[in-house]
Amino acid sequence: MIDTTTPVATVVPSHGALAPLGLDEFRIDGGLWAQRQAVNGSATIAHVGDRLESEGWLPNFDLAAGGRLPEGRRGREFADSEVYKYLEALAWEIGRTGSEALERTFRAAVARVGAAQEADGYLDTAFGRPGQGERWSALEWGHELYCLGHLMQAAVARARTRPEADDGLLQIATRAADLVVREFGPDARNGVCGHPEIELGLVELGRVTGDQRYVDQAALFVERRGHGTLGEIEFGREYFQDAVPVRETEVLHGHAVRANYLAAAAVDVAVEREDAELLAALRRQWDRTIARRTYITGGQGAHHQDEAFGADWELPSDRAYSETCAGVASVMFAWRLLLATGEARYADLIERTLFNVVATAVADDGRAFFYSNPLHQRVEGAPADPGATVGRASTSLRAPWFSVSCCPTNIARTIATLGAYAATRSEDGVQLHQYAAGRLTCTLASGARVALTVSADYPTSGEVRVRIDEGGEFELALRVPAWAHEATLDGEPAGPGYARIRRRWRPGDEVVLSLPVAPRVVRPDPRIDAVRGCVAVERGPEVLALESIDLGAPVDGAALVPGSLRAEGDAVFADFAVLDDARGDADADPWPYAETAEHSVIVRSARLVPYRTWGNRGPATMRVWLPLGEAPDSN
Amino acid sequence: MIDTTTPVATVVPSHGALAPLGLDEFRIDGGLWAQRQAVNGSATIAHVGDRLESEGWLPNFDLAAGGRLPEGRRGREFADSEVYKYLEALAWEIGRTGSEALERTFRAAVARVGAAQEADGYLDTAFGRPGQGERWSALEWGHELYCLGHLMQAAVARARTRPEADDGLLQIATRAADLVVREFGPDARNGVCGHPEIELGLVELGRVTGDQRYVDQAALFVERRGHGTLGEIEFGREYFQDAVPVRETEVLHGHAVRANYLAAAAVDVAVEREDAELLAALRRQWDRTIARRTYITGGQGAHHQDEAFGADWELPSDRAYSETCAGVASVMFAWRLLLATGEARYADLIERTLFNVVATAVADDGRAFFYSNPLHQRVEGAPADPGATVGRASTSLRAPWFSVSCCPTNIARTIATLGAYAATRSEDGVQLHQYAAGRLTCTLASGARVALTVSADYPTSGEVRVRIDEGGEFELALRVPAWAHEATLDGEPAGPGYARIRRRWRPGDEVVLSLPVAPRVVRPDPRIDAVRGCVAVERGPEVLALESIDLGAPVDGAALVPGSLRAEGDAVFADFAVLDDARGDADADPWPYAETAEHSVIVRSARLVPYRTWGNRGPATMRVWLPLGEAPDSN
C-alpha cells in the first residue's frame, strides 16, 4: 500500500499544482509503450550492462577499489555516469517488475561501485589519484559533480522503489552528497560543474532524505552559474550556461542537454524554495525555447559542433542534432513545469517528444540507438555492426554503442519510468496526460479512492475509453492535445487543454475521449528558413516522414503534390513530384543558381510512415519536411 | 626582361592549354583590386608579422635554434605554417613592389627559420625533441609535412621573384624536400600528411629546381591517399581524403581546405605526368562540387564541426562555414584547371570566389578577417577588439587574429598575387580572365610582343576597354562570364565563354567589352533545401546582401516584394515585407508549426549591398538569400 504523499516517482516535489503518481499507481499494460517497456526490461538494460562491462566502464570501479588506477582505466572522463544511469534504470525496472534476476545484477554492481568510494565520500574513477588530475581541478570538463548527480538519481530511484533494501546505494550517495556540501557549500569553493546534473540529484536526494542542506546546495549551484564561475572554453561560457544567471536568462541556450538539466533542476529549486520569480523566469525561457528553438518532433539542439541550441529560428532538418539525451532532458524540464503549474502545454510537449524523439531513438529490439535525430537524411546510413562503437556524429543507422554513450542509458532509465508521465493527482482529482492502455489506482488527499482502467490503441486510434472501477467522488481530467482540433468527450466538443468531469462515479461508468487522428498538414513559422516552402504531415501525436524505400527514389528533389494527402485505414499516402534525375545529372550547365530553371518531374505515390519508425527497414534517405509542389494541371 | 617560359607566377606548369603570366606581365593599377593590393602590402602583411611575433609563432624558431624547446613553444602544432605563408606573402609582395623595407623583414625572418633547421634538413618546432612527439609519429594531426609544403611554396615564391638572392630560403626548402623524399619515398615510409599541402609545395619546387624527384614524391603522396593510409579519426577518414583514392573520387568531400589543396596538387601531378585519366577524374569532381556543394558566393564547406563539405545540396546559409581558406584553396584548384584546359567556367568560379569570399574575408583596413563567411547572420556579431584572438567559431565581426589563424596569412599571400589570375597567354594569343584596370606586356611563343592597357571601373561599371599599345598579330580573348547574358564586344553579341579577336593589331586599336551589370534575380536548384522559396540578387560578379542597418529591422522575417527590385545608379534597392514583431512576440500560442497561420507585415524599402562589404558599418544581421514574398495587392 502506497503512502499518498511519497509516491514511487522520479520527481516528488513538496508541493505544486499536481502531484505525481507512483509507478505502481499507473501501470501501462498495452500498446506501444507497454511493448517498449517490455523490450527495455528484457533487452536494453541487459545490453547496456554487457557494454558497460566490455567497454571497461564498470570494471573501472574494480580498478579503483584495487588501487590499480589510473593505468587501465577506460572510457571518457564521464564514463562513471553511465554506470549510475544503468543503476537508476535497473532500480526503476526492479521496482516496476520485481525482477529477482535484475535485483541480483543491481546488487552486484552497487557493491563494485561502493568498493571504489573513498573514506571521505569522494567517488570518481578519473580524478584524485597520482597520475590523474586533482579532485575538482577541472570543473569545466571533468564531470565529477555531473557523475555524482547521476549517482544520487540512482540512489533516489532505489530508495523510492526499495526503501527497505540494504544494498547501501543511498548511503554511498549521501556520503558523496555530504562531501559535495563540505567542498562546495556557501563558505567553501565557489564552483559549479561544467555539466549541470548534480543539482537534479541533490534536490531529489533532499526530498528522499529530508535533508534540506542538499536542496540548499542545489540552489547555490543554480545561482552561482552565469557569473563566469567557470573558465573560458572554446565554445564560450554560453555552452555550459555560465554566461547569464539562470533567472536573467531569456531562452535556453548553449549545450542542449546541459541547458535542460539545469532548467529542470532550477524548477525543482524554485518549487522547494517557493521562489515565484525563478519559476516565472523558467516558464518564460520554456515559452521562447518552444516557440523558436524546438523541432516539430520536440527535438532540441541544432548544432553538431557544440551540441547546442542555435539562434532563434535556426532549425536545419539535415543537420538537426536533436540529441536523444536533449529530448529526455526536455521531457524532464516540461514534466517539472507540468507538476508545478498543471498547464496542458507542458504535457503536449512531453507527448510530442516521447513519440518523436524518445521512441525514435531506440530500435525495436532495444539494442541500438540514435544519438542524434535529424529530420532529413540525405545519404543512406550504413547499418551498424552489433558489436560496433560509433562516434556521436556517425551517420550510421541506429548503433549499439557510442564512444560517448550517454543516450542508451538515458533511454533505459526513461523507458523504465514512462508510466510516471501518464497521470497525476490533485487534491480531489486525477489527470490523464498521456494515453496508454493501463490501470490507475490511487488515493487522493481528500481520502477518495480512485481506480480506473484506460483502454486505448493509441495513437493508431484516437479513441480513449476510461472505465471507472471503484465508485467515489472526484474530478477526472483528460488532456485534449493542442493538435486535436475537433476532439469530443462523450460526444461533446472538448479541449484543447484539460476536459474535466467532476461527479460521483459508479463502478462501470465510462467516458470516451475521441481525438481526431486524420492526417494533418502543418506549416512552419516563416522565420524558420530551413523549411520554408515545406509542410509536414502529422497524425495524432506522431510526425510522419517520407522514406526513399517508399518513394522508390531519393527523397531530395521530391515535392508533395497539393491535395494528394489521403488516409487509407491508419496508413497515410500522398503523391510526390520527383525530379527526373537522369535529366538533372546531365545538365549542361551545372551551376545551381540560375535566373530561370526548368525541371522535369515524374509523379509517384508513396506512404508516409511515423518518423519514429524510420530506418527500421534498412538504409534509406528520409525527410519530415516536404517541399510543397505545384498543384497538378486540372485538365 | 622575362623569359617567356618561366614567368614570375605562382603556378608554372610545364605544359597546358594556357600559360600563366608573371606578376610583372600583368600589373593591376586601378580599382578594387589595386586598392586591396595596396592595403595588403602596407597593412595586412605588417599586421600578420606583428601577430606572428606577439603570438610567439616566429619566436618558436628562435627557441628551436637555441635548443630551448619544447618549453615556451606557443601556438598549435601547425603554427610554423603561418610563418611560411607570411614569408610567401612577403616574397610575392617584394617581387611585386621591390620594397626594400619588406626585403629586410623577409631576410631577418628567413634567417630565424633557417637557424632552426636541423642538420639532416628536418624543420618543425613541434616535433622531434625530448618532450615532444617523435618525428612523423602523428601524421594524422601533426601537420609536419603540411608545414614543409608551405615552406616550399614560400621558397618557390622567392626563387621566382628573386632568383639571384642569397637569403638561402630555397636551400632550406630543398634540404627539407630531400629529407621528405628519403623518409617517404617509394621504398620508405608509406605515409601521407593528415593535411594535404606538401604535394603542392613539392610539385612547384620540382618545377623551380628541375628536380623530378619532387614531382614524383608529390605523385606518390597523391596516389597513397584513399587506402586507409592514415589512422581512424573521430570525423572518419573522409575528413582528410583517405577513404577513397583520388582518381576514384566523385566529388570533393571532407575538410574543404584539405580537399581543395589535394585536388589542386593532383591537377599539378596530372599535368606534369601527362596523366589524362587523373585530370579527367579531377574535372568530374570539380563539376559535381560546383553543381552541388558550392555556395552562390563560391564559398565551400557547410559544416562547422569538421570544417567539411556536407552532402550534395546541403548548403545552409546561417551555418555556412565557407572558410576563407577554402575559398583560397578553391581558387587554386580552379586556376590549375583553367591553365590545363582553357575553359572559361573555371575563370567564372575564380571571379565569383575572389569577389564574394576572398574580398569579403578581409576588412577595408586590412587588419581584420572573417574565418567563416556565412550567407545569413541571425544575431549581430560583436566588434572584435584590435588586440583580440578569437576562436574559429566566433560570431564576432571581422577579427584581427584567430587561435587557428590560417586565414589571415592565406589572404595575405593571395592578395599579393591577384594579378596572376587576370590573364594568361597561349601559343599565339593572350586571354583576359579577370577584369581590372592594368597593363599587360608579354612575349608569345610565336615571338609576338603583346602590350595592352585595360581600362575598367569593374564591377561598378561593366564596360571594359582594351587598348593595344604595341602592334602585332595575335589573338585577344576576353572572358564573357556566364552571368553576362547580353554581353557585347564592340557592339556585337558575345559569349558566354571567351570572345576571341584575332587580327594584326595596330597601336591605339581598342576593343570594348560591355557586360550588363543590371541587378539579376537568381533562384536556387530546388534540391538546396536551405534556401527554398528564396531568391538572391546579383550585380555583375557580386552577390548582394540585405543588412539590418539598411532595413531598419532584423532581416529574419523579411520577404522580398516581387517586382520591387530596382537600380538607382550603381545602387540596388528593393521593398521588403517585414514581419510585425510586436504581434509575433505576443502570439498567444507560441508553437511555431500550425495548420493555419497569419502574420501581419509592414513594407520597408532597403538598399542591397555587395556581400563583400557586409559588417563594415558595425554589428548587423544580414542575409543573402531573400524569401520571396507575395505580390502586393494590385489595388
CSV table of N, CA and C in Angstrom, one decimal, chain A residues 373-446:
chain,number,residue,atom,x,y,z
A,373,ASN,N,19.0,12.9,-33.9
A,373,ASN,CA,17.7,12.6,-34.6
A,373,ASN,C,17.4,13.6,-35.7
A,374,PRO,N,18.1,13.6,-36.8
A,374,PRO,CA,17.9,14.5,-37.9
A,374,PRO,C,16.5,14.4,-38.5
A,375,LEU,N,16.0,15.4,-39.0
A,375,LEU,CA,14.7,15.4,-39.7
A,375,LEU,C,14.8,15.2,-41.2
A,376,HIS,N,16.0,15.0,-41.6
A,376,HIS,CA,16.2,14.9,-43.1
A,376,HIS,C,17.6,14.1,-43.2
A,377,GLN,N,17.5,12.9,-43.8
A,377,GLN,CA,18.7,12.1,-44.0
A,377,GLN,C,19.0,12.2,-45.5
A,378,ARG,N,20.1,12.8,-45.9
A,378,ARG,CA,20.3,13.0,-47.3
A,378,ARG,C,21.0,11.8,-47.9
A,379,VAL,N,21.8,11.1,-47.1
A,379,VAL,CA,22.6,10.0,-47.6
A,379,VAL,C,22.3,8.8,-46.7
A,380,GLU,N,22.1,7.6,-47.4
A,380,GLU,CA,21.7,6.4,-46.7
A,380,GLU,C,22.7,6.1,-45.6
A,381,GLY,N,22.3,5.9,-44.4
A,381,GLY,CA,23.2,5.5,-43.3
A,381,GLY,C,23.5,4.0,-43.4
A,382,ALA,N,24.7,3.6,-43.1
A,382,ALA,CA,25.1,2.2,-43.1
A,382,ALA,C,24.6,1.5,-41.9
A,383,PRO,N,24.2,0.3,-42.0
A,383,PRO,CA,23.9,-0.5,-40.8
A,383,PRO,C,25.1,-0.6,-39.9
A,384,ALA,N,24.9,-0.5,-38.6
A,384,ALA,CA,26.0,-0.6,-37.6
A,384,ALA,C,26.1,-2.1,-37.2
A,385,ASP,N,27.3,-2.6,-37.2
A,385,ASP,CA,27.5,-3.9,-36.7
A,385,ASP,C,27.1,-4.0,-35.2
A,386,PRO,N,26.5,-5.2,-34.8
A,386,PRO,CA,26.0,-5.3,-33.4
A,386,PRO,C,27.1,-5.1,-32.4
A,387,GLY,N,28.4,-5.3,-32.7
A,387,GLY,CA,29.4,-5.0,-31.8
A,387,GLY,C,30.1,-3.7,-31.9
A,388,ALA,N,29.5,-2.8,-32.8
A,388,ALA,CA,30.2,-1.6,-33.1
A,388,ALA,C,30.1,-0.6,-31.9
A,389,THR,N,31.1,0.3,-31.9
A,389,THR,CA,31.0,1.5,-31.1
A,389,THR,C,31.3,2.7,-32.1
A,390,VAL,N,30.3,3.5,-32.3
A,390,VAL,CA,30.4,4.6,-33.3
A,390,VAL,C,30.6,6.0,-32.6
A,391,GLY,N,31.0,6.9,-33.4
A,391,GLY,CA,31.1,8.3,-32.9
A,391,GLY,C,29.7,8.9,-32.8
A,392,ARG,N,29.6,10.0,-32.0
A,392,ARG,CA,28.3,10.7,-31.9
A,392,ARG,C,27.8,11.3,-33.2
A,393,ALA,N,28.8,11.7,-34.1
A,393,ALA,CA,28.5,12.3,-35.3
A,393,ALA,C,28.2,11.3,-36.4
A,394,SER,N,28.2,10.0,-36.1
A,394,SER,CA,28.0,9.0,-37.1
A,394,SER,C,26.7,9.1,-37.8
A,395,THR,N,26.8,8.8,-39.1
A,395,THR,CA,25.6,8.8,-39.9
A,395,THR,C,25.1,7.4,-40.2
A,396,SER,N,25.5,6.5,-39.3
A,396,SER,CA,25.0,5.1,-39.4
A,396,SER,C,23.5,5.1,-39.0
A,397,LEU,N,22.9,3.9,-39.3
A,397,LEU,CA,21.6,3.7,-38.7
A,397,LEU,C,21.8,3.5,-37.2
A,398,ARG,N,20.7,3.2,-36.5
A,398,ARG,CA,20.8,3.1,-35.0
A,398,ARG,C,22.0,2.1,-34.7
A,399,ALA,N,22.8,2.5,-33.7
A,399,ALA,CA,24.0,1.8,-33.4
A,399,ALA,C,24.0,1.3,-32.0
A,400,PRO,N,24.7,0.3,-31.7
A,400,PRO,CA,24.6,-0.4,-30.4
A,400,PRO,C,25.3,0.4,-29.2
A,401,TRP,N,26.3,1.2,-29.6
A,401,TRP,CA,27.0,1.9,-28.6
A,401,TRP,C,27.8,3.1,-29.2
A,402,PHE,N,28.2,4.0,-28.4
A,402,PHE,CA,28.9,5.2,-28.8
A,402,PHE,C,30.1,5.4,-28.0
A,403,SER,N,31.1,6.1,-28.6
A,403,SER,CA,32.3,6.4,-27.8
A,403,SER,C,31.9,7.3,-26.6
A,404,VAL,N,30.9,8.2,-26.9
A,404,VAL,CA,30.2,9.0,-25.8
A,404,VAL,C,28.8,8.4,-25.8
A,405,SER,N,28.6,7.6,-24.7
A,405,SER,CA,27.3,6.7,-24.8
A,405,SER,C,26.3,7.1,-23.8
A,406,CYS,N,26.0,8.4,-23.7
A,406,CYS,CA,25.0,8.9,-22.8
A,406,CYS,C,23.6,8.5,-23.2
A,407,CYS,N,23.3,8.3,-24.5
A,407,CYS,CA,22.0,8.2,-24.9
A,407,CYS,C,21.4,6.8,-24.5
A,408,PRO,N,22.1,5.7,-24.7
A,408,PRO,CA,21.5,4.4,-24.4
A,408,PRO,C,21.0,4.3,-22.9
A,409,THR,N,21.9,4.8,-22.0
A,409,THR,CA,21.5,4.7,-20.6
A,409,THR,C,20.4,5.7,-20.3
A,410,ASN,N,20.3,6.8,-21.0
A,410,ASN,CA,19.2,7.7,-20.7
A,410,ASN,C,17.9,7.1,-21.2
A,411,ILE,N,18.0,6.5,-22.4
A,411,ILE,CA,16.8,5.8,-22.9
A,411,ILE,C,16.3,4.7,-21.9
A,412,ALA,N,17.3,3.9,-21.4
A,412,ALA,CA,16.9,2.8,-20.5
A,412,ALA,C,16.2,3.4,-19.2
A,413,ARG,N,16.7,4.4,-18.6
A,413,ARG,CA,16.0,4.9,-17.4
A,413,ARG,C,14.7,5.6,-17.7
A,414,THR,N,14.6,6.2,-18.9
A,414,THR,CA,13.4,6.9,-19.2
A,414,THR,C,12.3,5.9,-19.6
A,415,ILE,N,12.6,4.9,-20.4
A,415,ILE,CA,11.5,4.0,-20.8
A,415,ILE,C,11.0,3.2,-19.5
A,416,ALA,N,11.9,2.9,-18.6
A,416,ALA,CA,11.5,2.2,-17.4
A,416,ALA,C,10.5,3.0,-16.6
A,417,THR,N,10.5,4.3,-16.7
A,417,THR,CA,9.7,5.2,-15.9
A,417,THR,C,8.6,5.9,-16.7
A,418,LEU,N,8.3,5.4,-17.9
A,418,LEU,CA,7.3,6.0,-18.8
A,418,LEU,C,6.0,6.2,-18.1
A,419,GLY,N,5.6,5.2,-17.3
A,419,GLY,CA,4.3,5.3,-16.6
A,419,GLY,C,4.1,6.5,-15.8
A,420,ALA,N,5.3,7.0,-15.3
A,420,ALA,CA,5.2,8.2,-14.4
A,420,ALA,C,4.7,9.4,-15.1
A,421,TYR,N,4.8,9.5,-16.4
A,421,TYR,CA,4.3,10.7,-17.1
A,421,TYR,C,2.9,10.6,-17.5
A,422,ALA,N,2.2,9.5,-17.3
A,422,ALA,CA,0.9,9.3,-17.8
A,422,ALA,C,-0.2,10.0,-17.0
A,423,ALA,N,-0.1,10.1,-15.7
A,423,ALA,CA,-1.2,10.7,-14.9
A,423,ALA,C,-0.6,11.3,-13.7
A,424,THR,N,-1.4,12.2,-13.1
A,424,THR,CA,-1.1,12.8,-11.8
A,424,THR,C,-2.4,12.9,-11.0
A,425,ARG,N,-2.2,13.3,-9.8
A,425,ARG,CA,-3.4,13.6,-8.9
A,425,ARG,C,-3.3,15.0,-8.4
A,426,SER,N,-4.5,15.5,-8.1
A,426,SER,CA,-4.6,16.8,-7.4
A,426,SER,C,-5.3,16.5,-6.0
A,427,GLU,N,-5.7,17.5,-5.4
A,427,GLU,CA,-6.4,17.4,-4.1
A,427,GLU,C,-7.5,16.4,-4.2
A,428,ASP,N,-8.3,16.6,-5.2
A,428,ASP,CA,-9.6,15.9,-5.3
A,428,ASP,C,-9.8,15.4,-6.7
A,429,GLY,N,-8.8,15.1,-7.5
A,429,GLY,CA,-9.0,14.5,-8.8
A,429,GLY,C,-7.7,13.9,-9.4
A,430,VAL,N,-7.9,13.2,-10.5
A,430,VAL,CA,-6.8,12.7,-11.2
A,430,VAL,C,-6.8,13.3,-12.6
A,431,GLN,N,-5.6,13.4,-13.2
A,431,GLN,CA,-5.4,13.9,-14.6
A,431,GLN,C,-4.7,12.9,-15.4
A,432,LEU,N,-5.3,12.7,-16.6
A,432,LEU,CA,-4.6,11.8,-17.5
A,432,LEU,C,-4.0,12.7,-18.6
A,433,HIS,N,-2.6,12.6,-18.6
A,433,HIS,CA,-1.8,13.4,-19.5
A,433,HIS,C,-1.4,12.7,-20.8
A,434,GLN,N,-1.1,11.4,-20.6
A,434,GLN,CA,-0.6,10.6,-21.8
A,434,GLN,C,-1.5,9.4,-21.9
A,435,TYR,N,-1.8,9.0,-23.1
A,435,TYR,CA,-2.8,7.9,-23.2
A,435,TYR,C,-2.2,6.6,-23.6
A,436,ALA,N,-2.3,5.7,-22.7
A,436,ALA,CA,-1.8,4.3,-23.0
A,436,ALA,C,-2.8,3.4,-22.2
A,437,ALA,N,-3.0,2.2,-22.7
A,437,ALA,CA,-3.8,1.3,-22.0
A,437,ALA,C,-3.2,1.0,-20.7
A,438,GLY,N,-4.0,1.0,-19.6
A,438,GLY,CA,-3.4,0.8,-18.3
A,438,GLY,C,-4.4,1.0,-17.2
A,439,ARG,N,-3.9,0.8,-16.0
A,439,ARG,CA,-4.8,0.9,-14.9
A,439,ARG,C,-4.2,1.9,-13.8
A,440,LEU,N,-5.1,2.7,-13.4
A,440,LEU,CA,-4.7,3.7,-12.4
A,440,LEU,C,-5.4,3.4,-11.1
A,441,THR,N,-4.7,3.4,-10.0
A,441,THR,CA,-5.3,3.2,-8.7
A,441,THR,C,-4.5,4.1,-7.7
A,442,CYS,N,-5.2,5.0,-7.0
A,442,CYS,CA,-4.6,5.8,-6.0
A,442,CYS,C,-5.6,6.4,-5.0
A,443,THR,N,-5.1,7.0,-4.0
A,443,THR,CA,-5.9,7.6,-3.0
A,443,THR,C,-5.6,9.1,-3.1
A,444,LEU,N,-6.7,9.9,-3.1
A,444,LEU,CA,-6.5,11.4,-3.1
A,444,LEU,C,-6.3,11.9,-1.7
A,445,ALA,N,-5.8,13.2,-1.6
A,445,ALA,CA,-5.7,13.8,-0.3
A,445,ALA,C,-7.1,13.9,0.3
A,446,SER,N,-8.1,14.0,-0.5
A,446,SER,CA,-9.5,14.1,0.1
A,446,SER,C,-9.9,12.8,0.7
